[in-house]
């Protein structure tokens, strides 16, 4: 459960810009405090330039939860998951968003801005922010993610 007194972070490339702006407005109306890592227009940019600083701040515990958006959600997620303490989940629907918290303790949700509608995206973010990690058998699985062989 993400507490509204903490700062929620969000970032996108141009492919996610419109959805980012939509989500920001809805989340602020709901009482969330947001830090926007950009981008700030639909001008073409490289998604890693936005996603690296955002992910770094999750990696070093400066922030707890993030929302990232690019056209497909893939490039943003791949960049974020380079950071050892980041678990970024690419989600396409509400159930996936919920499961990514319940089973994977995801700390970033990655959204495909060009493929999902705005209201669905908002519902996905809300459930992501309000679902606790289940722990139990999933804890040891999540711990094994970083144990590359
Ligand atoms: C930008 O055109 C697009 O490649 C980007 O938003 C994203 O989909 C990359 O994975």
mmCIF file of C-alpha atoms and ligand atoms in Angstrom:
data_model
loop_
_atom_site.group_PDB
_atom_site.id
_atom_site.type_symbol
_atom_site.label_atom_id
_atom_site.label_comp_id
_atom_site.label_asym_id
_atom_site.label_seq_id
_atom_site.Cartn_x
_atom_site.Cartn_y
_atom_site.Cartn_z
ATOM 1 C CA UNK A 1 0.000 0.000 0.000
ATOM 2 C CA UNK A 2 1.636 3.221 -1.155
ATOM 3 C CA UNK A 3 1.106 6.035 1.357
ATOM 4 C CA UNK A 4 -0.009 9.390 -0.011
ATOM 5 C CA UNK A 5 2.446 11.301 2.185
ATOM 6 C CA UNK A 6 5.294 9.809 0.124
ATOM 7 C CA UNK A 7 6.375 11.039 -3.304
ATOM 8 C CA UNK A 8 5.238 8.967 -6.249
ATOM 9 C CA UNK A 9 7.523 9.218 -9.272
ATOM 10 C CA UNK A 10 6.572 9.101 -12.934
ATOM 11 C CA UNK A 11 8.448 9.332 -16.235
ATOM 12 C CA UNK A 12 7.965 8.639 -19.919
ATOM 13 C CA UNK A 13 9.384 9.172 -23.358
ATOM 14 C CA UNK A 14 7.390 10.888 -26.122
ATOM 15 C CA UNK A 15 5.451 7.638 -26.740
ATOM 16 C CA UNK A 16 4.119 7.791 -23.194
ATOM 17 C CA UNK A 17 3.882 11.536 -22.763
ATOM 18 C CA UNK A 18 0.099 11.884 -23.251
ATOM 19 C CA UNK A 19 -0.671 9.023 -20.888
ATOM 20 C CA UNK A 20 1.775 10.430 -18.335
ATOM 21 C CA UNK A 21 0.003 13.781 -18.353
ATOM 22 C CA UNK A 22 -3.400 12.084 -18.008
ATOM 23 C CA UNK A 23 -2.237 9.939 -15.078
ATOM 24 C CA UNK A 24 -0.571 12.870 -13.351
ATOM 25 C CA UNK A 25 -3.766 14.887 -13.346
ATOM 26 C CA UNK A 26 -5.866 11.986 -12.058
ATOM 27 C CA UNK A 27 -3.349 11.039 -9.360
ATOM 28 C CA UNK A 28 -2.923 14.612 -8.120
ATOM 29 C CA UNK A 29 -6.742 14.883 -7.867
ATOM 30 C CA UNK A 30 -6.662 11.721 -5.734
ATOM 31 C CA UNK A 31 -4.175 13.379 -3.360
ATOM 32 C CA UNK A 32 -0.883 11.841 -4.478
ATOM 33 C CA UNK A 33 2.336 13.893 -4.463
ATOM 34 C CA UNK A 34 4.155 13.417 -7.742
ATOM 35 C CA UNK A 35 7.663 13.985 -9.027
ATOM 36 C CA UNK A 36 7.777 14.095 -12.828
ATOM 37 C CA UNK A 37 11.078 12.979 -14.388
ATOM 38 C CA UNK A 38 9.905 14.092 -17.861
ATOM 39 C CA UNK A 39 9.653 14.093 -20.769
ATOM 40 C CA UNK A 40 7.757 17.342 -21.039
ATOM 41 C CA UNK A 41 6.490 17.284 -24.632
ATOM 42 C CA UNK A 42 5.812 14.942 -27.537
ATOM 43 C CA UNK A 43 9.192 15.755 -29.078
ATOM 44 C CA UNK A 44 11.116 12.567 -29.810
ATOM 45 C CA UNK A 45 13.646 11.599 -27.148
ATOM 46 C CA UNK A 46 15.508 8.454 -26.004
ATOM 47 C CA UNK A 47 13.626 6.660 -23.211
ATOM 48 C CA UNK A 48 16.797 5.661 -21.265
ATOM 49 C CA UNK A 49 17.547 9.347 -20.644
ATOM 50 C CA UNK A 50 14.375 9.551 -18.544
ATOM 51 C CA UNK A 51 14.216 6.052 -17.132
ATOM 52 C CA UNK A 52 17.802 5.854 -15.786
ATOM 53 C CA UNK A 53 17.504 8.715 -13.280
ATOM 54 C CA UNK A 54 14.037 7.579 -12.180
ATOM 55 C CA UNK A 55 15.206 3.991 -11.687
ATOM 56 C CA UNK A 56 18.352 5.098 -9.877
ATOM 57 C CA UNK A 57 16.188 6.876 -7.304
ATOM 58 C CA UNK A 58 14.246 3.651 -6.632
ATOM 59 C CA UNK A 59 17.465 1.645 -6.585
ATOM 60 C CA UNK A 60 18.981 3.834 -3.860
ATOM 61 C CA UNK A 61 15.708 3.962 -1.847
ATOM 62 C CA UNK A 62 15.198 7.665 -2.420
ATOM 63 C CA UNK A 63 11.739 6.725 -3.687
ATOM 64 C CA UNK A 64 9.606 3.646 -3.213
ATOM 65 C CA UNK A 65 7.320 3.282 -6.237
ATOM 66 C CA UNK A 66 7.488 4.506 -9.828
ATOM 67 C CA UNK A 67 5.410 4.645 -12.984
ATOM 68 C CA UNK A 68 7.208 4.508 -16.334
ATOM 69 C CA UNK A 69 5.698 4.723 -19.804
ATOM 70 C CA UNK A 70 7.002 4.390 -23.334
ATOM 71 C CA UNK A 71 5.237 3.401 -26.543
ATOM 72 C CA UNK A 72 5.377 -0.334 -25.936
ATOM 73 C CA UNK A 73 6.426 -0.337 -22.281
ATOM 74 C CA UNK A 74 9.338 -2.593 -23.231
ATOM 75 C CA UNK A 75 12.260 -0.202 -23.567
ATOM 76 C CA UNK A 76 11.341 1.561 -20.330
ATOM 77 C CA UNK A 77 11.016 -1.727 -18.453
ATOM 78 C CA UNK A 78 14.287 -3.105 -19.843
ATOM 79 C CA UNK A 79 16.161 0.020 -18.781
ATOM 80 C CA UNK A 80 14.657 0.047 -15.285
ATOM 81 C CA UNK A 81 15.451 -3.613 -14.691
ATOM 82 C CA UNK A 82 19.183 -2.954 -15.136
ATOM 83 C CA UNK A 83 19.110 -1.693 -11.528
ATOM 84 C CA UNK A 84 19.505 -4.480 -8.954
ATOM 85 C CA UNK A 85 16.895 -3.206 -6.515
ATOM 86 C CA UNK A 86 14.331 -2.452 -9.208
ATOM 87 C CA UNK A 87 11.573 -4.861 -10.155
ATOM 88 C CA UNK A 88 9.781 -3.230 -13.071
ATOM 89 C CA UNK A 89 6.679 -5.004 -14.360
ATOM 90 C CA UNK A 90 5.345 -4.460 -17.862
ATOM 91 C CA UNK A 91 1.568 -4.571 -17.432
ATOM 92 C CA UNK A 92 -1.242 -4.554 -19.963
ATOM 93 C CA UNK A 93 -4.283 -4.966 -17.735
ATOM 94 C CA UNK A 94 -5.530 -4.568 -14.170
ATOM 95 C CA UNK A 95 -5.039 -8.217 -13.214
ATOM 96 C CA UNK A 96 -1.380 -8.156 -14.291
ATOM 97 C CA UNK A 97 -0.823 -4.951 -12.353
ATOM 98 C CA UNK A 98 -2.289 -6.578 -9.247
ATOM 99 C CA UNK A 99 -0.281 -9.790 -9.664
ATOM 100 C CA UNK A 100 2.938 -7.869 -10.165
ATOM 101 C CA UNK A 101 2.537 -6.523 -6.637
ATOM 102 C CA UNK A 102 1.070 -9.660 -5.027
ATOM 103 C CA UNK A 103 3.602 -12.117 -6.444
ATOM 104 C CA UNK A 104 6.602 -10.112 -7.645
ATOM 105 C CA UNK A 105 6.754 -7.178 -5.230
ATOM 106 C CA UNK A 106 7.202 -4.923 -8.269
ATOM 107 C CA UNK A 107 8.321 -1.402 -7.377
ATOM 108 C CA UNK A 108 7.848 0.063 -10.859
ATOM 109 C CA UNK A 109 4.928 -0.381 -13.220
ATOM 110 C CA UNK A 110 5.772 -0.045 -16.908
ATOM 111 C CA UNK A 111 2.895 0.870 -19.205
ATOM 112 C CA UNK A 112 2.585 0.611 -22.999
ATOM 113 C CA UNK A 113 1.345 4.117 -23.714
ATOM 114 C CA UNK A 114 0.429 3.420 -27.328
ATOM 115 C CA UNK A 115 -1.598 0.284 -26.610
ATOM 116 C CA UNK A 116 -3.790 0.799 -23.552
ATOM 117 C CA UNK A 117 -6.601 3.262 -22.926
ATOM 118 C CA UNK A 118 -6.224 5.993 -20.336
ATOM 119 C CA UNK A 119 -8.928 4.877 -17.910
ATOM 120 C CA UNK A 120 -7.608 1.302 -17.872
ATOM 121 C CA UNK A 121 -4.124 2.649 -17.233
ATOM 122 C CA UNK A 122 -5.400 4.675 -14.280
ATOM 123 C CA UNK A 123 -7.159 1.627 -12.808
ATOM 124 C CA UNK A 124 -3.929 -0.345 -13.248
ATOM 125 C CA UNK A 125 -1.930 2.293 -11.407
ATOM 126 C CA UNK A 126 -4.486 2.507 -8.590
ATOM 127 C CA UNK A 127 -4.444 -1.239 -8.003
ATOM 128 C CA UNK A 128 -0.639 -1.281 -8.241
ATOM 129 C CA UNK A 129 -0.406 1.376 -5.536
ATOM 130 C CA UNK A 130 -2.937 -0.296 -3.271
ATOM 131 C CA UNK A 131 -1.877 -3.938 -3.374
ATOM 132 C CA UNK A 132 0.535 -5.433 -0.836
ATOM 133 C CA UNK A 133 3.161 -8.060 -1.641
ATOM 134 C CA UNK A 134 1.823 -11.437 -0.548
ATOM 135 C CA UNK A 135 5.211 -12.716 0.677
ATOM 136 C CA UNK A 136 5.160 -16.383 1.687
ATOM 137 C CA UNK A 137 6.262 -18.665 -1.145
ATOM 138 C CA UNK A 138 6.752 -15.634 -3.385
ATOM 139 C CA UNK A 139 9.396 -14.121 -1.092
ATOM 140 C CA UNK A 140 12.026 -16.723 -1.840
ATOM 141 C CA UNK A 141 11.208 -16.559 -5.554
ATOM 142 C CA UNK A 142 11.679 -12.804 -5.622
ATOM 143 C CA UNK A 143 14.959 -13.195 -3.684
ATOM 144 C CA UNK A 144 16.179 -15.654 -6.335
ATOM 145 C CA UNK A 145 15.650 -13.159 -9.181
ATOM 146 C CA UNK A 146 18.990 -11.430 -8.567
ATOM 147 C CA UNK A 147 20.925 -14.673 -8.085
ATOM 148 C CA UNK A 148 22.179 -15.022 -11.640
ATOM 149 C CA UNK A 149 24.175 -18.182 -12.403
HETATM 150 C C1 LIG B 1 9.552 5.284 -29.440
HETATM 151 O O1 LIG B 1 9.159 5.427 -30.752
HETATM 152 C C2 LIG B 1 9.407 3.839 -28.984
HETATM 153 O O2 LIG B 1 10.374 3.048 -29.561
HETATM 154 C C3 LIG B 1 9.479 3.763 -27.477
HETATM 155 O O3 LIG B 1 8.485 4.553 -26.923
HETATM 156 C C4 LIG B 1 9.296 2.400 -26.871
HETATM 157 O O4 LIG B 1 8.195 1.734 -27.401
HETATM 158 C C5 LIG B 1 10.490 1.561 -26.803
HETATM 159 O O5 LIG B 1 10.487 0.429 -26.299
#
